[in-house]
Coordinates of C-alpha atoms and ligand atoms in Angstrom, one line a residue:
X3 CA 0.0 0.0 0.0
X4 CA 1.0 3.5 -0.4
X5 CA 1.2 5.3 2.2
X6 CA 1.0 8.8 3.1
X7 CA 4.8 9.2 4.1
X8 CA 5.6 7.3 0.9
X9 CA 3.4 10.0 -1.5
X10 CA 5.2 13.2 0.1
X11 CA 8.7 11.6 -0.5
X12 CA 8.2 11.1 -3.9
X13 CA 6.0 13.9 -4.4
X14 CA 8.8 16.2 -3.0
X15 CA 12.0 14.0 -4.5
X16 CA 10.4 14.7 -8.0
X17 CA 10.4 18.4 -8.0
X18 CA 14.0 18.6 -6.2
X19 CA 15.1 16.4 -9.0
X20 CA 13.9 19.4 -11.5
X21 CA 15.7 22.0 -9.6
X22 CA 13.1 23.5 -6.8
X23 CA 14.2 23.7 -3.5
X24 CA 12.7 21.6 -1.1
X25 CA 11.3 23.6 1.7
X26 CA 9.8 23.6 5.0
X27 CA 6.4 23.9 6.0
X28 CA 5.8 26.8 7.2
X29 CA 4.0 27.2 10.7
X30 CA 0.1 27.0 10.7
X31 CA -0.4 30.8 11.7
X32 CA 1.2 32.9 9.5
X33 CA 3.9 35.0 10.6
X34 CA 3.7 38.3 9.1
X35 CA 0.2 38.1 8.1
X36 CA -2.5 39.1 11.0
X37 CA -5.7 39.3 8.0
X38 CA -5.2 35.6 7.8
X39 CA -6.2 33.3 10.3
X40 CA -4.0 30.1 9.2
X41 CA -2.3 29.0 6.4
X42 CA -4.5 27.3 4.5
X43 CA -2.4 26.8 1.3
X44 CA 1.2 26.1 0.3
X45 CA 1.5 29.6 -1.3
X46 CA 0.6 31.2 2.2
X47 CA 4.9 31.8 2.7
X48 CA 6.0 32.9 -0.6
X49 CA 3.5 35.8 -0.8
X50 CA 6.4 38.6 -1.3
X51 CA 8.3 36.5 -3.8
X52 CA 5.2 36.1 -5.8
X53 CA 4.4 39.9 -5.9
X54 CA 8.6 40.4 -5.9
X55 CA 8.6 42.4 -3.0
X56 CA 11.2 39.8 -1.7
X57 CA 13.6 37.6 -3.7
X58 CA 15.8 34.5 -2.5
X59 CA 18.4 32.3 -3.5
X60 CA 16.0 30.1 -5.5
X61 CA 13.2 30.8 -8.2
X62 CA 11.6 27.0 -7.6
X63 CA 10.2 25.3 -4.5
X64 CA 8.4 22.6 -3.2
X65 CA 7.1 22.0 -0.3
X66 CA 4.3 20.1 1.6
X67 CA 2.4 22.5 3.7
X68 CA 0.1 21.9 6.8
X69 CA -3.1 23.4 6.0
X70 CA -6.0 24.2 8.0
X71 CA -9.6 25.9 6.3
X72 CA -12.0 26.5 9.4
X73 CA -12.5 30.3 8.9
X74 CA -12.6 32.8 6.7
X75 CA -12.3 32.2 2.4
X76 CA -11.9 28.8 3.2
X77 CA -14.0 27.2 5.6
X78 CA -14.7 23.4 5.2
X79 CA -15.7 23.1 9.0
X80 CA -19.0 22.1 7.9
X81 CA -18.1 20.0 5.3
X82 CA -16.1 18.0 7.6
X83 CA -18.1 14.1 8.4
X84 CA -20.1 15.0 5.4
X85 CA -18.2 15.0 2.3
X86 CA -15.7 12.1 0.9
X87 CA -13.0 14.8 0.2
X88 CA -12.9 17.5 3.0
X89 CA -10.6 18.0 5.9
X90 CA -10.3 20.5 8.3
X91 CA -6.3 19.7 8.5
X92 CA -4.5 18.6 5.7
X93 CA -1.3 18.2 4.1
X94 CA -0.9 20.2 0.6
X95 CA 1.8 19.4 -1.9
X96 CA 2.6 22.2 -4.4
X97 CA 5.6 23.0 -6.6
X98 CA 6.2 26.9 -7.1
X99 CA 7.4 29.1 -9.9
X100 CA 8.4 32.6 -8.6
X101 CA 9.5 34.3 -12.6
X102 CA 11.0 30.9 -14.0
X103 CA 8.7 28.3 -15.4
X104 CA 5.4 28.9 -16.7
X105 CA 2.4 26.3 -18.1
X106 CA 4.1 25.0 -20.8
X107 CA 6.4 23.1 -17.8
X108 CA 3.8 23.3 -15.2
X109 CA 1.7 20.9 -16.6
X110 CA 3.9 18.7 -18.2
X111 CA 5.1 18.1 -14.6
X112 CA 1.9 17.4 -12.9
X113 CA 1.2 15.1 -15.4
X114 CA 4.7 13.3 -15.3
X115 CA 3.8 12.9 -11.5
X116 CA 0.5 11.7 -11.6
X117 CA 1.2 9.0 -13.7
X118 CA 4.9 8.1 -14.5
X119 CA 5.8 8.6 -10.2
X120 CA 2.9 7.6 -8.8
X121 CA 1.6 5.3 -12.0
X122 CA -2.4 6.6 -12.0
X123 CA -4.1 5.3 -14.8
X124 CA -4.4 8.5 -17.8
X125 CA -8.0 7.7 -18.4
X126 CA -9.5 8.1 -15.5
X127 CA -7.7 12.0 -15.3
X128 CA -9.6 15.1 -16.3
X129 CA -9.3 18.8 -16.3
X130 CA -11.0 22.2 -16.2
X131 CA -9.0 25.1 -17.6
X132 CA -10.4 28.7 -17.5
X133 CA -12.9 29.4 -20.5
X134 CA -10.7 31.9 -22.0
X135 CA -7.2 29.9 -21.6
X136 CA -6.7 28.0 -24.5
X137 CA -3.4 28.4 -24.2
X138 CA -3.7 25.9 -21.5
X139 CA -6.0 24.1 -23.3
X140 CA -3.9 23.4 -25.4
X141 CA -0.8 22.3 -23.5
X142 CA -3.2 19.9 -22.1
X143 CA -4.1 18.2 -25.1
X144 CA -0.5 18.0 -26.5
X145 CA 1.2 17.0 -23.2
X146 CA -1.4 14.4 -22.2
X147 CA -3.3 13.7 -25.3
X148 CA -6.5 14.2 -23.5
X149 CA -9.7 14.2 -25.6
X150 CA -11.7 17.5 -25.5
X151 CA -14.1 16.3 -23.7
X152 CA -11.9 15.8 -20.5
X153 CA -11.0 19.3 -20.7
X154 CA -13.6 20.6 -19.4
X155 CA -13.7 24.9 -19.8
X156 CA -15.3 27.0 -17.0
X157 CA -15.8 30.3 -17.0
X158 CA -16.6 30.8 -13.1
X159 CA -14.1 32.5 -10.8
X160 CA -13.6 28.8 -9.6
X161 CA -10.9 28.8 -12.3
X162 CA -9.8 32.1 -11.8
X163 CA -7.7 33.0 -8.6
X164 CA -6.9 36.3 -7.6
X165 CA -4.1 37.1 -4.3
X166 CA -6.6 39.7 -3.6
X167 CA -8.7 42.3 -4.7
X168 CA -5.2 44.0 -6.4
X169 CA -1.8 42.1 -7.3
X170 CA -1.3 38.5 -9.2
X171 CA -3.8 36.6 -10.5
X172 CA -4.6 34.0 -13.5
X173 CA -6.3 31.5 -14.8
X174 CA -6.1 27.9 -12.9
X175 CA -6.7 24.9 -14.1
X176 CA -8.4 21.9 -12.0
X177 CA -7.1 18.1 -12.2
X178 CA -9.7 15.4 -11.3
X179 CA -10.1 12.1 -10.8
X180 CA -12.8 9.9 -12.0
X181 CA -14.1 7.4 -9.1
X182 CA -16.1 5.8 -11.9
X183 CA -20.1 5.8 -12.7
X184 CA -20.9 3.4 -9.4
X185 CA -20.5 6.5 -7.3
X186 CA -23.0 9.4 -7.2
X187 CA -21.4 13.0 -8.9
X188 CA -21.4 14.5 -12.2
X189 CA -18.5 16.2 -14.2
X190 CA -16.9 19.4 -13.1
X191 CA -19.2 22.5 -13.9
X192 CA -22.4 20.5 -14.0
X193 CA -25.3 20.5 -11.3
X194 CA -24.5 17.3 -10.0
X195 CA -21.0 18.3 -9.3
X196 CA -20.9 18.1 -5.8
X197 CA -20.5 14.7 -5.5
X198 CA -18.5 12.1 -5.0
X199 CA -17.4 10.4 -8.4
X200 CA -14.7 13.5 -9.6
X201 CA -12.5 14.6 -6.9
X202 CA -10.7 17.2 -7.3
X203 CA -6.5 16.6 -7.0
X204 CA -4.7 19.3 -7.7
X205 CA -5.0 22.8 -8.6
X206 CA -2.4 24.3 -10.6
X207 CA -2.6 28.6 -10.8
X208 CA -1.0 30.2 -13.6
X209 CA -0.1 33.9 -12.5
X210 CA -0.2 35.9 -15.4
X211 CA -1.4 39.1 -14.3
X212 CA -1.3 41.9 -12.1
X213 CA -4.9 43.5 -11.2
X214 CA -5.3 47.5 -10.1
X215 CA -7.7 49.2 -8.3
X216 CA -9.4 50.5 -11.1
X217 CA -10.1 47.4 -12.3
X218 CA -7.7 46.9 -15.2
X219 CA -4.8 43.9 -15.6
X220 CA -1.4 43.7 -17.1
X221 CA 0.4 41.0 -17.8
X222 CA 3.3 40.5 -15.3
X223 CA 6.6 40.7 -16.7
X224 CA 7.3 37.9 -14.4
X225 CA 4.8 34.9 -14.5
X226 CA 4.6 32.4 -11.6
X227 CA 3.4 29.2 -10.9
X228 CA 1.3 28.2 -7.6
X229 CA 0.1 24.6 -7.0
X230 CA -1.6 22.6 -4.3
X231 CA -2.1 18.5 -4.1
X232 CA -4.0 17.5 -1.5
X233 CA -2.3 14.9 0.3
X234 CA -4.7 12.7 1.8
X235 CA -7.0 13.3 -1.6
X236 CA -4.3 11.7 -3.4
X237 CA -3.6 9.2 -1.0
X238 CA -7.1 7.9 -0.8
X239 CA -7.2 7.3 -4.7
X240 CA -3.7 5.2 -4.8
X241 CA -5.2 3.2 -1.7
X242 CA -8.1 2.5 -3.9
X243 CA -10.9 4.4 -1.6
X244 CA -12.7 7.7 -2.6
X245 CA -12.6 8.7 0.7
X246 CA -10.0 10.6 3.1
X247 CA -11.1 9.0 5.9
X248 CA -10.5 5.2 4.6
X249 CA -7.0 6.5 3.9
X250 CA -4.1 4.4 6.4
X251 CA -3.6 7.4 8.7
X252 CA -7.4 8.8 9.1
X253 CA -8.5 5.6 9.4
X254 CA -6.7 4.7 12.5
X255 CA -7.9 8.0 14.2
X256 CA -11.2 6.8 13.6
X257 CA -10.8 3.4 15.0
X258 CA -8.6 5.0 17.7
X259 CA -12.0 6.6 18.2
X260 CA -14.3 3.9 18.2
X261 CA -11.8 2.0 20.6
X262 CA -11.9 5.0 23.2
X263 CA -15.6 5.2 23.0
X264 CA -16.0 2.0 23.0
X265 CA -18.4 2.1 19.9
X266 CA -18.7 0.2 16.5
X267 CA -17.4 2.3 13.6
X268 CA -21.3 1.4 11.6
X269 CA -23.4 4.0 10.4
X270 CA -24.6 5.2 13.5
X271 CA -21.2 6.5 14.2
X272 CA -19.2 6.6 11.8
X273 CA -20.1 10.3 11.1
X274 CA -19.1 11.2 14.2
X275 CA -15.9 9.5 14.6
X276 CA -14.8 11.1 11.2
X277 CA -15.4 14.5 12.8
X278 CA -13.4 13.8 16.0
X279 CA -10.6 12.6 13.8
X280 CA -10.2 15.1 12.0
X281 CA -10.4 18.1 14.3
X282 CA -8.4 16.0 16.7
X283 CA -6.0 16.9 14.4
X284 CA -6.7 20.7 13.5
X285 CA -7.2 21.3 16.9
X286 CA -3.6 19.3 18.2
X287 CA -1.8 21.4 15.3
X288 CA -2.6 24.0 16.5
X289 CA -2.1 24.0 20.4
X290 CA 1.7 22.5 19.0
X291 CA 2.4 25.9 18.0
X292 CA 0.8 27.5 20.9
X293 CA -2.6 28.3 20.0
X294 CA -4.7 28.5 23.0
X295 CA -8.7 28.1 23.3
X296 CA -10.3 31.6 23.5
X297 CA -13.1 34.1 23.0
X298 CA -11.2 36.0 20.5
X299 CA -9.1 35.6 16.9
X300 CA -7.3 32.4 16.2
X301 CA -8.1 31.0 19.9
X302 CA -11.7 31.5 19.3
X303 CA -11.7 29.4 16.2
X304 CA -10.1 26.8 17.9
X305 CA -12.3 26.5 20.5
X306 CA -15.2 26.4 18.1
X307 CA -13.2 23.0 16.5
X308 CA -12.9 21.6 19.7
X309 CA -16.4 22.1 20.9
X310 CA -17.7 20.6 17.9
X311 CA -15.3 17.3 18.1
X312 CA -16.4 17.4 21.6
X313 CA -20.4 17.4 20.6
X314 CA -20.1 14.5 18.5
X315 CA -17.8 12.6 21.4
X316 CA -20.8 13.4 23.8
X317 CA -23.4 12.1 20.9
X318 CA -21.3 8.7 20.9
X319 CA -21.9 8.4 24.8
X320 CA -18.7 9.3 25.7
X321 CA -19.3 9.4 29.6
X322 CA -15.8 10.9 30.5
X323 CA -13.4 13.3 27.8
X324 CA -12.2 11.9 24.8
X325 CA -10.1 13.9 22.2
X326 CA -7.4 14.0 24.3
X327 CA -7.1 10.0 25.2
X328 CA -6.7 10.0 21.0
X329 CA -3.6 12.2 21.1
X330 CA -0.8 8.9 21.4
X331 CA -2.5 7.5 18.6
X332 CA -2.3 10.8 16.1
X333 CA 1.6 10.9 17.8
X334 CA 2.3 7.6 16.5
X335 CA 1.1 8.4 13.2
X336 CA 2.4 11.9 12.6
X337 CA 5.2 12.2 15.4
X338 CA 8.1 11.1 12.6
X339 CA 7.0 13.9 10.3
X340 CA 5.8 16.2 12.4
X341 CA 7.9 16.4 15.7
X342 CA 6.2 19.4 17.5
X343 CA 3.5 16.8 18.0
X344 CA 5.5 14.6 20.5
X345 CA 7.1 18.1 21.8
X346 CA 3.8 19.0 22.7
X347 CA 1.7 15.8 23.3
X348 CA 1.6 17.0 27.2
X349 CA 0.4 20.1 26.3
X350 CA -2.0 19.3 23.4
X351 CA -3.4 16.7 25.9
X352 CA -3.7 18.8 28.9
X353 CA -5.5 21.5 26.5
X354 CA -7.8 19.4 25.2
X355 CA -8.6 17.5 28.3
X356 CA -9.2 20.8 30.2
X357 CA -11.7 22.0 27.6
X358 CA -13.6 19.0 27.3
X359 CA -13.7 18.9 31.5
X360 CA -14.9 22.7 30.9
X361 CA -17.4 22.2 27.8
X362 CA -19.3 18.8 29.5
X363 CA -20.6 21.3 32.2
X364 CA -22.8 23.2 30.5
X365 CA -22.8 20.8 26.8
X366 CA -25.9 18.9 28.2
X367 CA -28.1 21.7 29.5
X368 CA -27.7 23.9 26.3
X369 CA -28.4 20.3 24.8
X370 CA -31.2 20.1 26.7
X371 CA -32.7 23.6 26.1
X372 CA -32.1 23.5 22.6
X373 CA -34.4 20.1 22.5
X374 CA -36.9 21.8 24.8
X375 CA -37.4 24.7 22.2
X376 CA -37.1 22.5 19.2
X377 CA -40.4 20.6 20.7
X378 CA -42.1 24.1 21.1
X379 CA -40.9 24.6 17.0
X380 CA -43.6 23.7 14.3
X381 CA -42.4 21.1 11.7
X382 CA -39.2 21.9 10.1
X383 CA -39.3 25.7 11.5
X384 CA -35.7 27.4 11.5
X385 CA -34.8 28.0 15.2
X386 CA -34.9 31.6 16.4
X387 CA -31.6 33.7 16.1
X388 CA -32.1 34.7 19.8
X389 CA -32.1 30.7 21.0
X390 CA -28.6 30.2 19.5
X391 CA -27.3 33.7 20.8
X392 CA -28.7 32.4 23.9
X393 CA -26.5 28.9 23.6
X394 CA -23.7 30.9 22.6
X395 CA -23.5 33.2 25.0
X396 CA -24.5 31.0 28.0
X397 CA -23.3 27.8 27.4
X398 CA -20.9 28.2 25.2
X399 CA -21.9 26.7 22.3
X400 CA -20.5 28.2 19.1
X401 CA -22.9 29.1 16.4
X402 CA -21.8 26.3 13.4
X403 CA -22.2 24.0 16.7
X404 CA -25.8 24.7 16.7
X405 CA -25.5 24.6 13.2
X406 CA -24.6 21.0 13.2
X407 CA -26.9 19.9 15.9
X408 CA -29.4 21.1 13.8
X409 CA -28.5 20.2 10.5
X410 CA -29.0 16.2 11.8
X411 CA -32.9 17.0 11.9
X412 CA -32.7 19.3 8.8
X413 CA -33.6 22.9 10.6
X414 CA -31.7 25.8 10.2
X415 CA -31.0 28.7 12.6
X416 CA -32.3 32.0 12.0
X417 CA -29.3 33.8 10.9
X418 CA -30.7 37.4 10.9
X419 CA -31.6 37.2 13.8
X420 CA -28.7 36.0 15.6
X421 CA -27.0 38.2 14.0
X422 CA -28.8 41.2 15.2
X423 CA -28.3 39.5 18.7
X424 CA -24.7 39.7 18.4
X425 CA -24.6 42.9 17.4
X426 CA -26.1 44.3 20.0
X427 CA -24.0 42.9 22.4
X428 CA -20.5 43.7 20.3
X429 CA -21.9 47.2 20.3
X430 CA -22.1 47.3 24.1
X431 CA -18.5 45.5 24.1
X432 CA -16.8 48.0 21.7
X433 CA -18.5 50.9 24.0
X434 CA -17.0 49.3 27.4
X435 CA -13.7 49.1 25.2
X436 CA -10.6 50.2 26.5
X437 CA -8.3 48.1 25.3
X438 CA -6.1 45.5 27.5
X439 CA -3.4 47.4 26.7
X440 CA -1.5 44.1 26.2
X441 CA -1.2 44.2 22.4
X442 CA -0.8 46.8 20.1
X443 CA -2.9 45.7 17.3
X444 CA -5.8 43.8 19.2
X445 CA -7.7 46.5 17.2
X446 CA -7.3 44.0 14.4
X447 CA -10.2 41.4 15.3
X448 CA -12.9 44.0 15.4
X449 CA -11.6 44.9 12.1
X450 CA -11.9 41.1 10.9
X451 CA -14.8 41.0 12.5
X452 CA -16.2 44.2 10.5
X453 CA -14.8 42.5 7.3
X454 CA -16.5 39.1 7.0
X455 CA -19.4 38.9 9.8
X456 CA -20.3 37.8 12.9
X457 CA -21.4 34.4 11.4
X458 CA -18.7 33.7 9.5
X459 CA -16.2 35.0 12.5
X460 CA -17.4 34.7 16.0
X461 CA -14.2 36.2 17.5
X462 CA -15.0 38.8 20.1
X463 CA -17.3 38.4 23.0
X464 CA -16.5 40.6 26.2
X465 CA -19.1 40.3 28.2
X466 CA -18.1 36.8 30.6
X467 CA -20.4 34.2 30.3
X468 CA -20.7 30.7 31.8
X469 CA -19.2 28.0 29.2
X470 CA -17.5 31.2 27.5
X471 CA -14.6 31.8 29.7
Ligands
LIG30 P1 -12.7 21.7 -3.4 O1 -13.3 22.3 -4.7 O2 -12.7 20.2 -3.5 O3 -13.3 22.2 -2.2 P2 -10.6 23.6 -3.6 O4 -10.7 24.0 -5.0 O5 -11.2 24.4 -2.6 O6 -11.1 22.0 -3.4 P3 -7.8 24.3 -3.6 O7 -8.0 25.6 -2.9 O8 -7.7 24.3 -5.1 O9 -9.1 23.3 -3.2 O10 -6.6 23.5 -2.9 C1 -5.7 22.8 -3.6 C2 -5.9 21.3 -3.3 O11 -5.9 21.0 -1.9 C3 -7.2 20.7 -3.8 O12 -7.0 20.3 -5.2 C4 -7.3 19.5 -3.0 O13 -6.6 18.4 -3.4 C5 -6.7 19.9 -1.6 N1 -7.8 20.3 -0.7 C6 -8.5 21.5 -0.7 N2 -9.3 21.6 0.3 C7 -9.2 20.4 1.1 C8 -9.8 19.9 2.2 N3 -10.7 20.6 2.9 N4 -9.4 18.7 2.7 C9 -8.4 18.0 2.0 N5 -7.8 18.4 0.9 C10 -8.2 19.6 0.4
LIG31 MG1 -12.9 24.1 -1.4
LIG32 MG1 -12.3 23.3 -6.4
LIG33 MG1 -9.1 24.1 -6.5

């Protein structure tokens, strides 16, 4: 079998073979970045040498990167137990071009790697390329001899990325694999795309332009390449499973699961073991580099992780904590590759066992209350924004925790009107607002907050409230 350790080696060997330099992962939250939360792509640490505010030794790398999407542009949180292909921590493979190669070596290199070093079968590979990038097209076709219809044009901004709303950006083009017709899913770009039959690979990004303010692009004088392989994605296919979970390592957090729980790993747990996994290891990641469960910023989202892994531990009758009796097991399976993991295993342990410890206390009563108003609900009525303010704010219980209590009976929560909750209180916090006087730039969650919304980031809460701490 192929393992996980086995894919990164040759993943990363390949590349240093063609002259990139084989880099380090660089740390889940970014360094020099305080707009983004984590680092939730390989291209996260070459930034300046992609705009060429910076310039190094080397104009090729490759690297695999620790990723983690639960906030923000990226947020798979609620994909997570749900979907064949979505992590909230995963590994991402790229190779990047800072001014040297363009597409007519980008692709010919993912397509040597994908099947001359890791020997996947041509016909079951297919593309999408930007609908105005024939250019890329066209490479395709020659490089890999793939009929038109497995290059599949789209003309949303899914194959268009931008840095940001000025600087680089270009076309991308998508590389799927086709699980065959026994599994649900339809062809990139169609309705029924959100399946699980094509799973996306790898994404390669061709930079080729510099956006301004006004609107207009250029084309930049020096054109980059920015990939990203999902690990685990990858891995799954060469162990002949369309699922990250059935991979080698995800698979033995989820029986380490079922073990500790003392459950069966059927279908009336296997959802939630899937979601302990993986957050066990989001949430483990991140306490290795310090990360501490809060009410504000990166702790904050953390803490909503946790909870949620914590929820579904509870659902499986857990009668005593759980994540952190998983942490040996993750150790033994990522230690060798990641060492801050045994570095920290008393601390990720400790962390995780004191929030759990913390969380049970009021988890059953805003359990509880949230079943006694869903009996006063009519049929599939969305629960009222003040409820889940209410199980916020009292007991703790992060809103896309709600969210996923819910979504088991199919009710939504009324968004508006937590919102408006939320508000009101953040109004009364940023009123009583001093400032702690600690940090310099605290400033900079409220301005997070401004940018993308209470509901997509629940960061600041003041006012102290049981199960908040
Ligand atoms: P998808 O459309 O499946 O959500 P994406 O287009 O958001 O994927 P990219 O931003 O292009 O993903 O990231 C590059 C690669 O990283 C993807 O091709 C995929 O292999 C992998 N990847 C992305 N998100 C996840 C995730 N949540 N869990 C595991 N692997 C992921
Ligand atoms: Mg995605
Ligand atoms: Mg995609
Ligand atoms: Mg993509």
């Amino acid at each position: 079998m192929t393992s996980l350790a086995d894919i990164r080696s040759t993943f990363l060997d390949y590349f240093e073979s063609q002259d990139h330099e084989v880099v380090a992962s660089s740390p889940l939250v970014p360094r020099n970045d305080p707009t983004l939360m984590f680092a939730n792509s390989g291209m996260v640490q070459f930034k300046n040498l992609f705009t060429g505010a910076e310039t190094r030794d080397y104009t090729r790398a490759t690297t695999s990167q620790k990723c983690v999407r639960a906030g923000g542009k990226h947020n798979d949180l609620d994909n997570v137990g749900y979907t064949a292909r979505h992590l909230t921590f995963f590994e991402m493979l790229g190779n990047f071009s800072f001014g040297d190669y363009f597409k007519e070596a980008a692709i010919p290199f993912a397509w040597e790697v994908l099947t001359k070093e890791l020997e996947i079968p041509a016909e079951k590979l297919l593309v999408t390329v930007y609908h105005t990038d024939d250019e890329a097209a066209d490479i395709w076709k020659k490089v890999a001899g793939l009929p038109d219809d497995r290059i599949i044009q789209i003309s949303t901004d899914d194959n268009f990325w931008m840095m940001g709303p000025t600087g680089p950006c270009g076309p991308s083009s998508e590389i799927f694999y086709d699980h065959g017709d026994q599994i649900w899913g339809g062809p990139p770009g169609s309705p029924e795309e959100d399946g699980d039959r094509f799973i996306e690979i790898w994404n390669l990004v061709f930079m080729q332009y510099e956006q301004f303010e006004d609107g207009t692009r250029t084309e930049l004088p020096n054109q980059s390449i920015d990939t990203g392989m999902g690990l685990e994605r990858i891995a799954s296919l060469l162990q002949g499973t369309n699922n990250v979970f059935e991979t080698d390592l995800m698979k033995a957090l989820v029986e380490a699961s079922a073990h500790a729980s003392n459950t069966g790993i059927g279908e009336d747990h296997i959802v939630h073991h899937r979601v302990i996994a993986d957050h066990l290891r989001s949430t483990s990641f991140l306490i290795a580099e310090g990360v501490m469960p809060s009410n504000e910023g990166r702790g904050y989202v953390l803490r909503r992780i946790m909870r949620r892994a914590m929820r579904h531990a509870h659902l499986l009758g857990a009668k005593e904590p759980l994540m952190h009796r998983l942490v040996p097991e993750l150790v033994r399976q990522m230690g060798a590759a990641y060492p801050e993991l045994p570095q920290g295993q008393a601390a990720i342990e400790e962390t995780l066992l004191a929030e759990e410890t913390r969380f049970r206390k009021t988890l059953e009563r805003g359990l509880g209350l949230l079943e006694d108003e869903l009996e006063a609900l009519p049929g599939d009525a969305s629960v009222p924004g003040e409820v889940a303010f209410k199980l916020y704010d009292t007991y703790g219980f992060p809103l896309d925790l709600t969210q996923d209590a819910l979504r088991e009976q199919g009710r939504e929560v009324d968004i508006v009107g937590f919102d408006a909750a939320m508000e009101a209180q953040r109004a009364q916090a940023r009123a009583a607002w001093a400032g702690s006087g600690e940090m310099a730039d605290e400033s900079v969650w409220f301005d997070i907050l401004d940018e993308v919304g209470p509901t997509d980031f629940l960061g600041y809460a003041t006012l102290s409230a049981e199960g908040v701490v």
